[in-house]
C-alpha cells in the first residue's frame, strides 16, 4: 500500500512538470515564418470549409456550456445568499464544484475544436501549435479535475464525520447526563 501511495504522489508531481516542460519545448520550436502554400484540390478546400464550420460549432458549444454554467452558478449563489440557510459554505462549495465540472467539459469542447481545425492538411507549425494548445488545456484540465476530486473528497468526508458523531452521541447511554 505505501508503495502505491508513493507512486501516486510521484505521478501527481511528475505529470504536471512533464506537461509544463513539453509545453515550453513545443512553444520554443519555430519551424519558420515562411509558409509555402501548396496547391490544394477543390475537395480539400471544401473539407476545410466544412471542418471550419464544425470547429466553430464546437467553440460555440463550449461558450454555451460555460456561459450557461456561469449563469446557473450566479443564480444558485444569489438564491443561497438571500436564503436563511446556515449551510452557506457547503452550498458555495457545491456551486464551485459544479462550475469546475462544466469548465472541464468546456475545455474538452475547445480541444475538439482545435483538433478539427488542424484535421485537414496541417503544416508542421499547425501540428506544433495544436500540440502546445492541447498540452496547455490538458494541464488546466488536470489541475481542475484534481481540485474537483479534492473538493468532493472533503465534502463526502464531512457528512460522515457529522453522522458518526451523531451516532456516537446517540449510542452512548451516558451522553446528555451530567455528573453530580
Backbone as a printed PyTorch tensor [residue, N CA C, xyz], in Angstrom:
tensor([[[  0.8140,  -1.2040,   0.0000],
         [  0.0000,   0.0000,   0.0000],
         [  0.8550,   1.2650,   0.0000]],

        [[  1.9190,   1.3580,   0.8480],
         [  2.7430,   2.5660,   0.8210],
         [  3.4260,   2.7590,  -0.5240]],

        [[  3.7430,   1.6580,  -1.1960],
         [  4.3950,   1.7710,  -2.4970],
         [  3.4510,   2.3930,  -3.5220]],

        [[  2.1680,   2.0200,  -3.4430],
         [  1.1870,   2.5850,  -4.3710],
         [  0.9440,   4.0660,  -4.0860]],

        [[  0.9180,   4.4520,  -2.8160],
         [  0.7310,   5.8660,  -2.4880],
         [  1.9460,   6.6830,  -2.9190]],

        [[  3.1470,   6.0880,  -2.8240],
         [  4.3470,   6.7660,  -3.3060],
         [  4.2780,   6.9580,  -4.8150]],

        [[  3.8250,   5.9320,  -5.5120],
         [  3.6820,   6.0150,  -6.9670],
         [  2.6570,   7.0830,  -7.3520]],

        [[  1.5370,   7.1320,  -6.6190],
         [  0.5120,   8.1470,  -6.9050],
         [  1.0360,   9.5490,  -6.6410]],

        [[  1.7700,   9.7320,  -5.5520],
         [  2.2910,  11.0690,  -5.2550],
         [  3.3460,  11.4870,  -6.2730]],

        [[  4.1780,  10.5360,  -6.7310],
         [  5.1500,  10.8630,  -7.7800],
         [  4.4490,  11.2240,  -9.0820]],

        [[  3.3840,  10.5070,  -9.3900],
         [  2.6260,  10.8130, -10.6010],
         [  1.9990,  12.1990, -10.5110]],

        [[  1.4740,  12.5340,  -9.3330],
         [  0.8630,  13.8460,  -9.1580],
         [  1.8750,  14.9720,  -9.2860]],

        [[  3.1260,  14.6940,  -9.0030],
         [  4.1600,  15.7200,  -9.1090],
         [  4.7750,  15.7400, -10.5070]],

        [[  5.1070,  14.5600, -11.0240],
         [  5.8450,  14.4840, -12.2890],
         [  4.9820,  14.7700, -13.5160]],

        [[  3.7210,  14.3760, -13.4980],
         [  2.8640,  14.6060, -14.6640],
         [  2.7180,  16.0900, -15.0030]],

        [[  2.3720,  16.9430, -14.0470],
         [  2.2870,  18.3660, -14.3960],
         [  3.6230,  18.9570, -14.8300]],

        [[  4.7030,  18.5240, -14.1940],
         [  6.0160,  19.0450, -14.5780],
         [  6.3520,  18.6300, -16.0030]],

        [[  6.0730,  17.3730, -16.3530],
         [  6.3270,  16.8950, -17.7160],
         [  5.4720,  17.6480, -18.7220]],

        [[  4.2270,  17.9140, -18.3800],
         [  3.3580,  18.6670, -19.2890],
         [  3.8480,  20.0980, -19.4710]],

        [[  4.3060,  20.7070, -18.4010],
         [  4.8140,  22.0800, -18.4970],
         [  6.0710,  22.1240, -19.3580]],

        [[  6.9940,  21.1880, -19.1360],
         [  8.2090,  21.1550, -19.9650],
         [  7.8840,  20.8530, -21.4240]],

        [[  6.9250,  19.9810, -21.6590],
         [  6.5000,  19.7050, -23.0320],
         [  5.9160,  20.9330, -23.6990]],

        [[  5.1340,  21.6910, -22.9520],
         [  4.5640,  22.9250, -23.4760],
         [  5.6460,  23.9310, -23.8150]],

        [[  6.6080,  24.0860, -22.9210],
         [  7.7160,  25.0210, -23.1720],
         [  8.5110,  24.5870, -24.3920]],

        [[  8.7570,  23.2930, -24.5180],
         [  9.5010,  22.7710, -25.6680],
         [  8.7460,  23.0290, -26.9720]],

        [[  7.4540,  22.7590, -26.9790],
         [  6.6760,  22.9800, -28.1940],
         [  6.6120,  24.4580, -28.5690]],

        [[  6.5120,  25.3140, -27.5650],
         [  6.4480,  26.7390, -27.8590],
         [  7.7900,  27.2980, -28.3120]],

        [[  8.8720,  26.6460, -27.9180],
         [ 10.1910,  27.1530, -28.3060],
         [ 10.5990,  26.7130, -29.7100]],

        [[  9.9630,  25.6910, -30.2300],
         [ 10.2890,  25.2310, -31.5840],
         [  9.6590,  26.1780, -32.5890]],

        [[ 10.4830,  26.6930, -33.4810],
         [  9.9980,  27.5890, -34.5250],
         [ 10.3390,  26.9580, -35.8640]],

        [[  9.3220,  26.5610, -36.5660],
         [  9.5360,  25.8730, -37.8340],
         [  9.9740,  26.8460, -38.9120]],

        [[  9.5050,  28.0160, -38.8730],
         [  9.8620,  29.0120, -39.8770],
         [  8.6740,  29.8970, -40.1710]],

        [[  8.9610,  31.1420, -40.4000],
         [  7.8820,  32.0870, -40.6340],
         [  7.2990,  31.9500, -42.0340]],

        [[  8.1280,  31.5950, -42.9880],
         [  7.6380,  31.4710, -44.3590],
         [  6.8350,  30.1970, -44.4910]],

        [[  5.6170,  30.3430, -44.9450],
         [  4.7250,  29.2140, -45.0940],
         [  4.4440,  29.0280, -46.5740]],

        [[  4.9300,  27.9560, -47.0900],
         [  4.7400,  27.7040, -48.5150],
         [  3.3370,  27.1680, -48.7410]],

        [[  2.5950,  27.8640, -49.5120],
         [  1.2530,  27.4300, -49.8500],
         [  1.3130,  26.4330, -50.9850]],

        [[  0.7850,  25.2730, -50.7190],
         [  0.7220,  24.2690, -51.7630],
         [ -0.6280,  24.3750, -52.4480]],

        [[ -0.6260,  23.9630, -53.6690],
         [ -1.8790,  23.9680, -54.4150],
         [ -2.8040,  22.9280, -53.7950]],

        [[ -3.9950,  23.3500, -53.4660],
         [ -4.9350,  22.4220, -52.8450],
         [ -6.0220,  22.0480, -53.8380]],

        [[ -6.5350,  20.8780, -53.6670],
         [ -7.5830,  20.3970, -54.5640],
         [ -8.9190,  21.0070, -54.1610]],

        [[ -9.8890,  20.9760, -55.0370],
         [-11.2210,  21.5020, -54.6870],
         [-11.8440,  20.7360, -53.5110]],

        [[-11.5550,  19.4350, -53.4330],
         [-12.0820,  18.6430, -52.3300],
         [-11.4990,  19.1160, -50.9910]],

        [[-10.2070,  19.4340, -51.0060],
         [ -9.5560,  19.9080, -49.7860],
         [-10.1350,  21.2430, -49.3330]],

        [[-10.4160,  22.1170, -50.2680],
         [-10.9970,  23.4040, -49.8840],
         [-12.4120,  23.2220, -49.3240]],

        [[-13.1610,  22.2800, -49.8790],
         [-14.4970,  22.0040, -49.3380],
         [-14.3890,  21.3900, -47.9380]],

        [[-13.4380,  20.4870, -47.7790],
         [-13.2330,  19.8800, -46.4590],
         [-12.8390,  20.9350, -45.4330]],

        [[-11.9570,  21.8430, -45.8320],
         [-11.5530,  22.9110, -44.9090],
         [-12.7490,  23.7780, -44.5120]],

        [[-13.6230,  24.0510, -45.4700],
         [-14.8100,  24.8520, -45.1910],
         [-15.7370,  24.1300, -44.2140]],

        [[-15.9880,  22.8460, -44.4730],
         [-16.8850,  22.0660, -43.6040],
         [-16.2910,  21.9140, -42.2090]],

        [[-15.0110,  21.5830, -42.1580],
         [-14.3490,  21.4120, -40.8650],
         [-14.2930,  22.7400, -40.1190]],

        [[-14.1330,  23.8390, -40.8300],
         [-14.1590,  25.1610, -40.1940],
         [-15.4900,  25.4300, -39.5140]],

        [[-16.5900,  25.0580, -40.1960],
         [-17.9070,  25.2290, -39.5830],
         [-18.0910,  24.3090, -38.3810]],

        [[-17.6020,  23.0700, -38.4860],
         [-17.6960,  22.1450, -37.3550],
         [-16.8890,  22.6590, -36.1570]],

        [[-15.6980,  23.1860, -36.4250],
         [-14.8650,  23.7280, -35.3490],
         [-15.5370,  24.9380, -34.7140]],

        [[-16.1270,  25.7890, -35.5390],
         [-16.8490,  26.9450, -34.9980],
         [-18.0340,  26.4790, -34.1540]],

        [[-18.7070,  25.4190, -34.5960],
         [-19.8120,  24.8540, -33.8160],
         [-19.3400,  24.3320, -32.4680]],

        [[-18.1700,  23.6830, -32.4440],
         [-17.6150,  23.1870, -31.1740],
         [-17.2620,  24.3530, -30.2480]],

        [[-16.7270,  25.4360, -30.8110],
         [-16.4130,  26.6090, -29.9950],
         [-17.6780,  27.2720, -29.4530]],

        [[-18.7170,  27.3240, -30.2860],
         [-19.9940,  27.8830, -29.8320],
         [-20.5830,  27.0040, -28.7340]],

        [[-20.4900,  25.6780, -28.9030],
         [-20.9870,  24.7640, -27.8720],
         [-20.2320,  24.9760, -26.5580]],

        [[-18.9140,  25.1500, -26.6460],
         [-18.1250,  25.3920, -25.4340],
         [-18.5700,  26.6860, -24.7580]],

        [[-18.7700,  27.7190, -25.5560],
         [-19.1990,  29.0040, -24.9940],
         [-20.5870,  28.8950, -24.3600]],

        [[-21.4820,  28.1570, -24.9990],
         [-22.8360,  27.9970, -24.4520],
         [-22.8150,  27.1870, -23.1580]],

        [[-22.0290,  26.1180, -23.1380],
         [-21.9440,  25.2790, -21.9420],
         [-21.3630,  26.0800, -20.7820]],

        [[-20.2660,  26.7630, -21.0230],
         [-19.6200,  27.5320, -19.9510],
         [-20.4930,  28.7220, -19.5480]],

        [[-21.0610,  29.4260, -20.5190],
         [-21.9310,  30.5580, -20.2100],
         [-23.1570,  30.1450, -19.4210]],

        [[-23.7720,  29.0330, -19.8090],
         [-24.9340,  28.5250, -19.0680],
         [-24.5800,  28.1610, -17.6420]],

        [[-23.4040,  27.5600, -17.4610],
         [-22.9730,  27.1870, -16.1120],
         [-22.6980,  28.4220, -15.2620]],

        [[-22.1490,  29.4510, -15.8830],
         [-21.8770,  30.6850, -15.1350],
         [-23.1890,  31.3220, -14.6830]],

        [[-24.1540,  31.4040, -15.5870],
         [-25.4580,  31.9840, -15.2390],
         [-26.1350,  31.1550, -14.1530]],

        [[-26.0920,  29.8340, -14.3040],
         [-26.6970,  28.9460, -13.3050],
         [-25.9950,  29.1080, -11.9560]],

        [[-24.6660,  29.1860, -11.9680],
         [-23.9280,  29.3550, -10.7240],
         [-24.2650,  30.6630, -10.0310]],

        [[-24.3840,  31.7300, -10.8230],
         [-24.7340,  33.0340, -10.2360],
         [-26.1300,  32.9870,  -9.6220]],

        [[-27.0820,  32.3820, -10.3410],
         [-28.4460,  32.3000,  -9.8200],
         [-28.5190,  31.4470,  -8.5580]],

        [[-27.8090,  30.3150,  -8.5530],
         [-27.7940,  29.4760,  -7.3510],
         [-27.1430,  30.2050,  -6.1790]],

        [[-26.0740,  30.9240,  -6.4620],
         [-25.3970,  31.6610,  -5.3970],
         [-26.2940,  32.7640,  -4.8360]],

        [[-26.9680,  33.4940,  -5.7110],
         [-27.8640,  34.5490,  -5.2460],
         [-29.0230,  33.9820,  -4.4310]],

        [[-29.5720,  32.8560,  -4.9010],
         [-30.6660,  32.2310,  -4.1550],
         [-30.1750,  31.7870,  -2.7800]],

        [[-28.9900,  31.2090,  -2.7330],
         [-28.4140,  30.7460,  -1.4780],
         [-28.0490,  31.9240,  -0.5800]],

        [[-27.5990,  33.0290,  -1.1810],
         [-27.1950,  34.2050,  -0.4150],
         [-28.3870,  34.8430,   0.2980]],

        [[-29.5340,  34.8800,  -0.3970],
         [-30.7030,  35.5300,   0.1860],
         [-31.5840,  34.5630,   0.9740]],

        [[-31.2260,  33.2930,   1.0220],
         [-31.9880,  32.3630,   1.8490],
         [-31.4630,  32.4490,   3.2760]],

        [[-32.2000,  31.9030,   4.1790],
         [-31.8020,  31.9820,   5.5860],
         [-31.1200,  30.6860,   6.0390]],

        [[-30.5870,  29.9710,   5.0970],
         [-29.9280,  28.7110,   5.3930],
         [-28.5760,  28.9700,   6.0570]],

        [[-28.1890,  28.0760,   6.9530],
         [-26.8970,  28.2140,   7.6230],
         [-25.8280,  27.3860,   6.9340]],

        [[-26.1290,  26.7860,   5.8050],
         [-25.1610,  25.9690,   5.0890],
         [-24.5410,  26.7630,   3.9450]],

        [[-24.1640,  27.9850,   4.2150],
         [-23.5920,  28.8810,   3.2060],
         [-22.3070,  28.3090,   2.6160]],

        [[-21.4120,  27.8540,   3.4580],
         [-20.1210,  27.3400,   2.9950],
         [-20.2890,  26.0610,   2.1860]],

        [[-21.1520,  25.1670,   2.6240],
         [-21.3630,  23.9070,   1.9290],
         [-21.9900,  24.1300,   0.5530]],

        [[-22.9740,  25.0130,   0.4530],
         [-23.6120,  25.2340,  -0.8430],
         [-22.7040,  26.0240,  -1.7770]],

        [[-21.8710,  26.8970,  -1.2490],
         [-20.9040,  27.6060,  -2.0880],
         [-19.9060,  26.6240,  -2.6770]],

        [[-19.4770,  25.6690,  -1.8910],
         [-18.5590,  24.6310,  -2.3760],
         [-19.2360,  23.7780,  -3.4510]],

        [[-20.4980,  23.4790,  -3.2800],
         [-21.2460,  22.7110,  -4.2780],
         [-21.3170,  23.4750,  -5.5900]],

        [[-21.6000,  24.7530,  -5.5290],
         [-21.6730,  25.5840,  -6.7370],
         [-20.3100,  25.6260,  -7.4160]],

        [[-19.2570,  25.7680,  -6.6420],
         [-17.9010,  25.8090,  -7.1990],
         [-17.5340,  24.4950,  -7.8850]],

        [[-17.8890,  23.3780,  -7.2800],
         [-17.5890,  22.0800,  -7.8810],
         [-18.3810,  21.8620,  -9.1720]],

        [[-19.6450,  22.2820,  -9.1820],
         [-20.4470,  22.1600, -10.3970],
         [-19.8610,  23.0150, -11.5180]],

        [[-19.4420,  24.2120, -11.1930],
         [-18.8290,  25.0890, -12.1960],
         [-17.5190,  24.4920, -12.7020]],

        [[-16.7400,  23.9030, -11.8200],
         [-15.4870,  23.2610, -12.2210],
         [-15.7170,  22.1160, -13.1920]],

        [[-16.7460,  21.3080, -12.9420],
         [-17.0590,  20.1990, -13.8560],
         [-17.4250,  20.7180, -15.2410]],

        [[-18.2040,  21.7740, -15.2790],
         [-18.6320,  22.3210, -16.5700],
         [-17.4570,  22.9790, -17.2930]],

        [[-16.5650,  23.6310, -16.5490],
         [-15.3690,  24.2000, -17.1690],
         [-14.5070,  23.1110, -17.8000]],

        [[-14.4150,  21.9680, -17.1360],
         [-13.6680,  20.8440, -17.7100],
         [-14.3270,  20.3760, -19.0100]],

        [[-15.6470,  20.3310, -19.0370],
         [-16.3610,  19.9620, -20.2550],
         [-16.1350,  20.9970, -21.3500]],

        [[-16.1670,  22.2670, -20.9880],
         [-15.9070,  23.3260, -21.9650],
         [-14.5070,  23.2410, -22.5430]],

        [[-13.5230,  22.8990, -21.7070],
         [-12.1520,  22.7050, -22.1950],
         [-12.0870,  21.5660, -23.2030]],

        [[-12.8410,  20.5140, -22.9710],
         [-12.8600,  19.3950, -23.9160],
         [-13.4400,  19.8340, -25.2610]],

        [[-14.4700,  20.6630, -25.2320],
         [-15.0330,  21.1770, -26.4850],
         [-14.0150,  22.0310, -27.2430]],

        [[-13.2830,  22.8470, -26.5200],
         [-12.3070,  23.6990, -27.2040],
         [-11.1430,  22.8890, -27.7600]],

        [[-10.7420,  21.8260, -27.0490],
         [ -9.7050,  20.9430, -27.5820],
         [-10.2130,  20.2740, -28.8580]],

        [[-11.4670,  19.8420, -28.8460],
         [-12.0540,  19.2320, -30.0520],
         [-12.0740,  20.2260, -31.2050]],

        [[-12.3660,  21.4610, -30.9180],
         [-12.3640,  22.4930, -31.9520],
         [-10.9730,  22.6750, -32.5510]],

        [[ -9.9590,  22.7150, -31.6940],
         [ -8.5830,  22.8720, -32.1870],
         [ -8.1360,  21.6730, -33.0110]],

        [[ -8.5380,  20.4900, -32.5930],
         [ -8.1930,  19.2940, -33.3580],
         [ -8.8730,  19.3280, -34.7240]],

        [[-10.1190,  19.7500, -34.7540],
         [-10.8290,  19.8520, -36.0370],
         [-10.1500,  20.8540, -36.9720]],

        [[ -9.7240,  21.9690, -36.4280],
         [ -9.0960,  22.9950, -37.2740],
         [ -7.7960,  22.5060, -37.9050]],

        [[ -7.1230,  21.5720, -37.2680],
         [ -5.8630,  21.0730, -37.8340],
         [ -6.0540,  19.7380, -38.5450]],

        [[ -7.2710,  19.3000, -38.7110],
         [ -7.5100,  17.9690, -39.2800],
         [ -7.2110,  17.8920, -40.7780]],

        [[ -7.4490,  18.9420, -41.5100],
         [ -7.3050,  18.8960, -42.9710],
         [ -5.9960,  19.5750, -43.3690]],

        [[ -5.0840,  18.7910, -43.9210],
         [ -3.8020,  19.2500, -44.4780],
         [ -3.0500,  20.2100, -43.5530]],

        [[ -2.6870,  19.7410, -42.3660],
         [ -1.9660,  20.6280, -41.4570],
         [ -0.4950,  20.7560, -41.8430]],

        [[  0.0640,  21.8940, -41.5490],
         [  1.5070,  22.0760, -41.7200],
         [  2.1900,  21.6330, -40.4250]],

        [[  3.4900,  21.5870, -40.4530],
         [  4.2220,  21.1940, -39.2510],
         [  3.9820,  22.2120, -38.1320]],

        [[  3.9340,  23.4870, -38.4650],
         [  3.6830,  24.5200, -37.4570],
         [  2.2830,  24.3830, -36.8720]],

        [[  1.3010,  24.0330, -37.7140],
         [ -0.0570,  23.8180, -37.2080],
         [ -0.0870,  22.6850, -36.1910]],

        [[  0.6450,  21.6190, -36.4820],
         [  0.6860,  20.4760, -35.5690],
         [  1.3780,  20.8600, -34.2580]],

        [[  2.4630,  21.6160, -34.3360],
         [  3.1500,  22.0640, -33.1200],
         [  2.2630,  22.9850, -32.2930]],

        [[  1.5620,  23.8910, -32.9660],
         [  0.6370,  24.7850, -32.2540],
         [ -0.4780,  23.9870, -31.5890]],

        [[ -1.0020,  22.9970, -32.3030],
         [ -2.0440,  22.1510, -31.7310],
         [ -1.5140,  21.3990, -30.5200]],

        [[ -0.2930,  20.8740, -30.6330],
         [  0.2990,  20.1650, -29.5010],
         [  0.4490,  21.0680, -28.2930]],

        [[  0.8790,  22.3010, -28.5110],
         [  1.0380,  23.2470, -27.3960],
         [ -0.3160,  23.5770, -26.7720]],

        [[ -1.3180,  23.7910, -27.6140],
         [ -2.6520,  24.1250, -27.1050],
         [ -3.2380,  22.9490, -26.3340]],

        [[ -3.1150,  21.7560, -26.8940],
         [ -3.6580,  20.5750, -26.2230],
         [ -2.9240,  20.3240, -24.9060]],

        [[ -1.6050,  20.4990, -24.8900],
         [ -0.8570,  20.3360, -23.6390],
         [ -1.2930,  21.3470, -22.5880]],

        [[ -1.4600,  22.5920, -22.9950],
         [ -1.8820,  23.6270, -22.0540],
         [ -3.2680,  23.3300, -21.5040]],

        [[ -4.1760,  22.9690, -22.3750],
         [ -5.5400,  22.6860, -21.9140],
         [ -5.5980,  21.4000, -21.1010]],

        [[ -4.7550,  20.4270, -21.4360],
         [ -4.6830,  19.2070, -20.6350],
         [ -4.1610,  19.5230, -19.2420]],

        [[ -3.1880,  20.3930, -19.1670],
         [ -2.6500,  20.8020, -17.8770],
         [ -3.7240,  21.5180, -17.0500]],

        [[ -4.4530,  22.4190, -17.6780],
         [ -5.5430,  23.1010, -16.9770],
         [ -6.5980,  22.1060, -16.5110]],

        [[ -6.9500,  21.1800, -17.3980],
         [ -7.9610,  20.1870, -17.0720],
         [ -7.4830,  19.2720, -15.9430]],

        [[ -6.2030,  18.9170, -15.9450],
         [ -5.6450,  18.0640, -14.8950],
         [ -5.7920,  18.7280, -13.5250]],

        [[ -5.3810,  19.9780, -13.4270],
         [ -5.4700,  20.6660, -12.1440],
         [ -6.9170,  20.9170, -11.7370]],

        [[ -7.7720,  21.1770, -12.7060],
         [ -9.1860,  21.3820, -12.4180],
         [ -9.8110,  20.0900, -11.8960]],

        [[ -9.5520,  18.9760, -12.5510],
         [-10.0750,  17.6880, -12.1010],
         [ -9.5390,  17.3180, -10.7220]],

        [[ -8.2690,  17.6050, -10.5020],
         [ -7.6620,  17.3050,  -9.2040],
         [ -8.3290,  18.1090,  -8.0940]],

        [[ -8.5960,  19.3730,  -8.3570],
         [ -9.2620,  20.2050,  -7.3550],
         [-10.6980,  19.7480,  -7.1250]],

        [[-11.3780,  19.3320,  -8.1880],
         [-12.7460,  18.8240,  -8.0540],
         [-12.7490,  17.5600,  -7.1980]],

        [[-11.8150,  16.6530,  -7.4640],
         [-11.7450,  15.4200,  -6.6720],
         [-11.4540,  15.7120,  -5.2050]],

        [[-10.5530,  16.6460,  -4.9480],
         [-10.2570,  17.0010,  -3.5580],
         [-11.4770,  17.6220,  -2.8820]],

        [[-12.1870,  18.4790,  -3.6070],
         [-13.3910,  19.0920,  -3.0540],
         [-14.4720,  18.0750,  -2.7800]],

        [[-14.6630,  17.1290,  -3.6960],
         [-15.6650,  16.0920,  -3.4780],
         [-15.2650,  15.1690,  -2.3340]],

        [[-13.9620,  14.9010,  -2.2210],
         [-13.4990,  14.0390,  -1.1350],
         [-13.7380,  14.7000,   0.2230]],

        [[-13.3930,  15.9690,   0.3520],
         [-13.6230,  16.6580,   1.6290],
         [-15.1110,  16.8190,   1.9000]],

        [[-15.8640,  17.0320,   0.8440],
         [-17.3060,  17.1880,   1.0010],
         [-17.9540,  15.8760,   1.4380]],

        [[-17.4950,  14.7600,   0.8650],
         [-18.0720,  13.4680,   1.2350],
         [-17.6100,  13.0150,   2.6190]],

        [[-16.4360,  13.4490,   3.0570],
         [-15.9560,  13.0380,   4.3830],
         [-16.5940,  13.8620,   5.4960]],

        [[-17.0280,  15.0660,   5.2190],
         [-17.6410,  15.8960,   6.2540],
         [-18.9710,  15.3390,   6.7530]],

        [[-19.9110,  14.9350,   5.8660],
         [-21.1610,  14.3780,   6.3940],
         [-20.9380,  13.0910,   7.1860]],

        [[-19.9410,  12.2800,   6.7760],
         [-19.6490,  11.0590,   7.5070],
         [-19.1880,  11.3920,   8.9160]],

        [[-18.3560,  12.4050,   9.0340],
         [-17.8550,  12.7910,  10.3450],
         [-19.0020,  13.2470,  11.2420]],

        [[-19.8910,  14.0820,  10.6970],
         [-21.0330,  14.5450,  11.4710],
         [-21.9440,  13.3770,  11.8280]],

        [[-22.1860,  12.4920,  10.8480],
         [-23.0640,  11.3620,  11.0750],
         [-22.4870,  10.4290,  12.1310]],

        [[-21.1890,  10.1830,  12.0790],
         [-20.5500,   9.3290,  13.0720],
         [-20.6120,   9.9560,  14.4650]],

        [[-20.4450,  11.2720,  14.5520],
         [-20.5160,  11.9190,  15.8590],
         [-21.9410,  11.8560,  16.4050]],

        [[-22.9470,  11.9620,  15.5120],
         [-24.3310,  11.8430,  15.9580],
         [-24.6080,  10.4190,  16.4380]],

        [[-24.0740,   9.4310,  15.7310],
         [-24.2650,   8.0400,  16.1340],
         [-23.5910,   7.7770,  17.4760]],

        [[-22.4110,   8.3240,  17.6620],
         [-21.6900,   8.1060,  18.9110],
         [-22.4570,   8.7050,  20.0800]],

        [[-23.0300,   9.8810,  19.8920],
         [-23.7980,  10.5210,  20.9510],
         [-25.0720,   9.7420,  21.2140]],

        [[-25.7240,   9.2660,  20.1500],
         [-26.9760,   8.5440,  20.3030],
         [-26.7650,   7.1790,  20.9420]],

        [[-25.6440,   6.5170,  20.6680],
         [-25.4240,   5.1730,  21.2060],
         [-24.8190,   5.1960,  22.6070]],

        [[-24.2910,   6.3270,  23.0410],
         [-23.6560,   6.4260,  24.3570],
         [-24.7630,   6.6710,  25.3910]],

        [[-24.9650,   5.7190,  26.2970],
         [-26.0520,   5.9060,  27.2790],
         [-25.7610,   7.0170,  28.2720]],

        [[-24.4900,   7.3940,  28.4260],
         [-24.1690,   8.4350,  29.3970],
         [-24.1830,   9.8140,  28.7810]],

        [[-24.3830,   9.8880,  27.4560],
         [-24.3710,  11.2110,  26.8290],
         [-25.6250,  11.9650,  27.2610]],

        [[-25.4460,  13.1940,  27.5060],
         [-26.5640,  14.0290,  27.9050],
         [-26.7600,  14.0500,  29.4230]],

        [[-26.1030,  13.1390,  30.1160],
         [-26.2170,  13.1380,  31.5660],
         [-25.0710,  13.9290,  32.1650]],

        [[-25.3380,  14.5800,  33.2280],
         [-24.2900,  15.3210,  33.9250],
         [-23.9230,  14.5820,  35.1900]],

        [[-22.6710,  14.6800,  35.5530],
         [-22.2050,  14.0530,  36.7870],
         [-22.4560,  14.9970,  37.9500]],

        [[-22.8000,  14.4220,  39.0440],
         [-23.0440,  15.2180,  40.2510],
         [-21.7830,  15.5360,  40.9560]]])
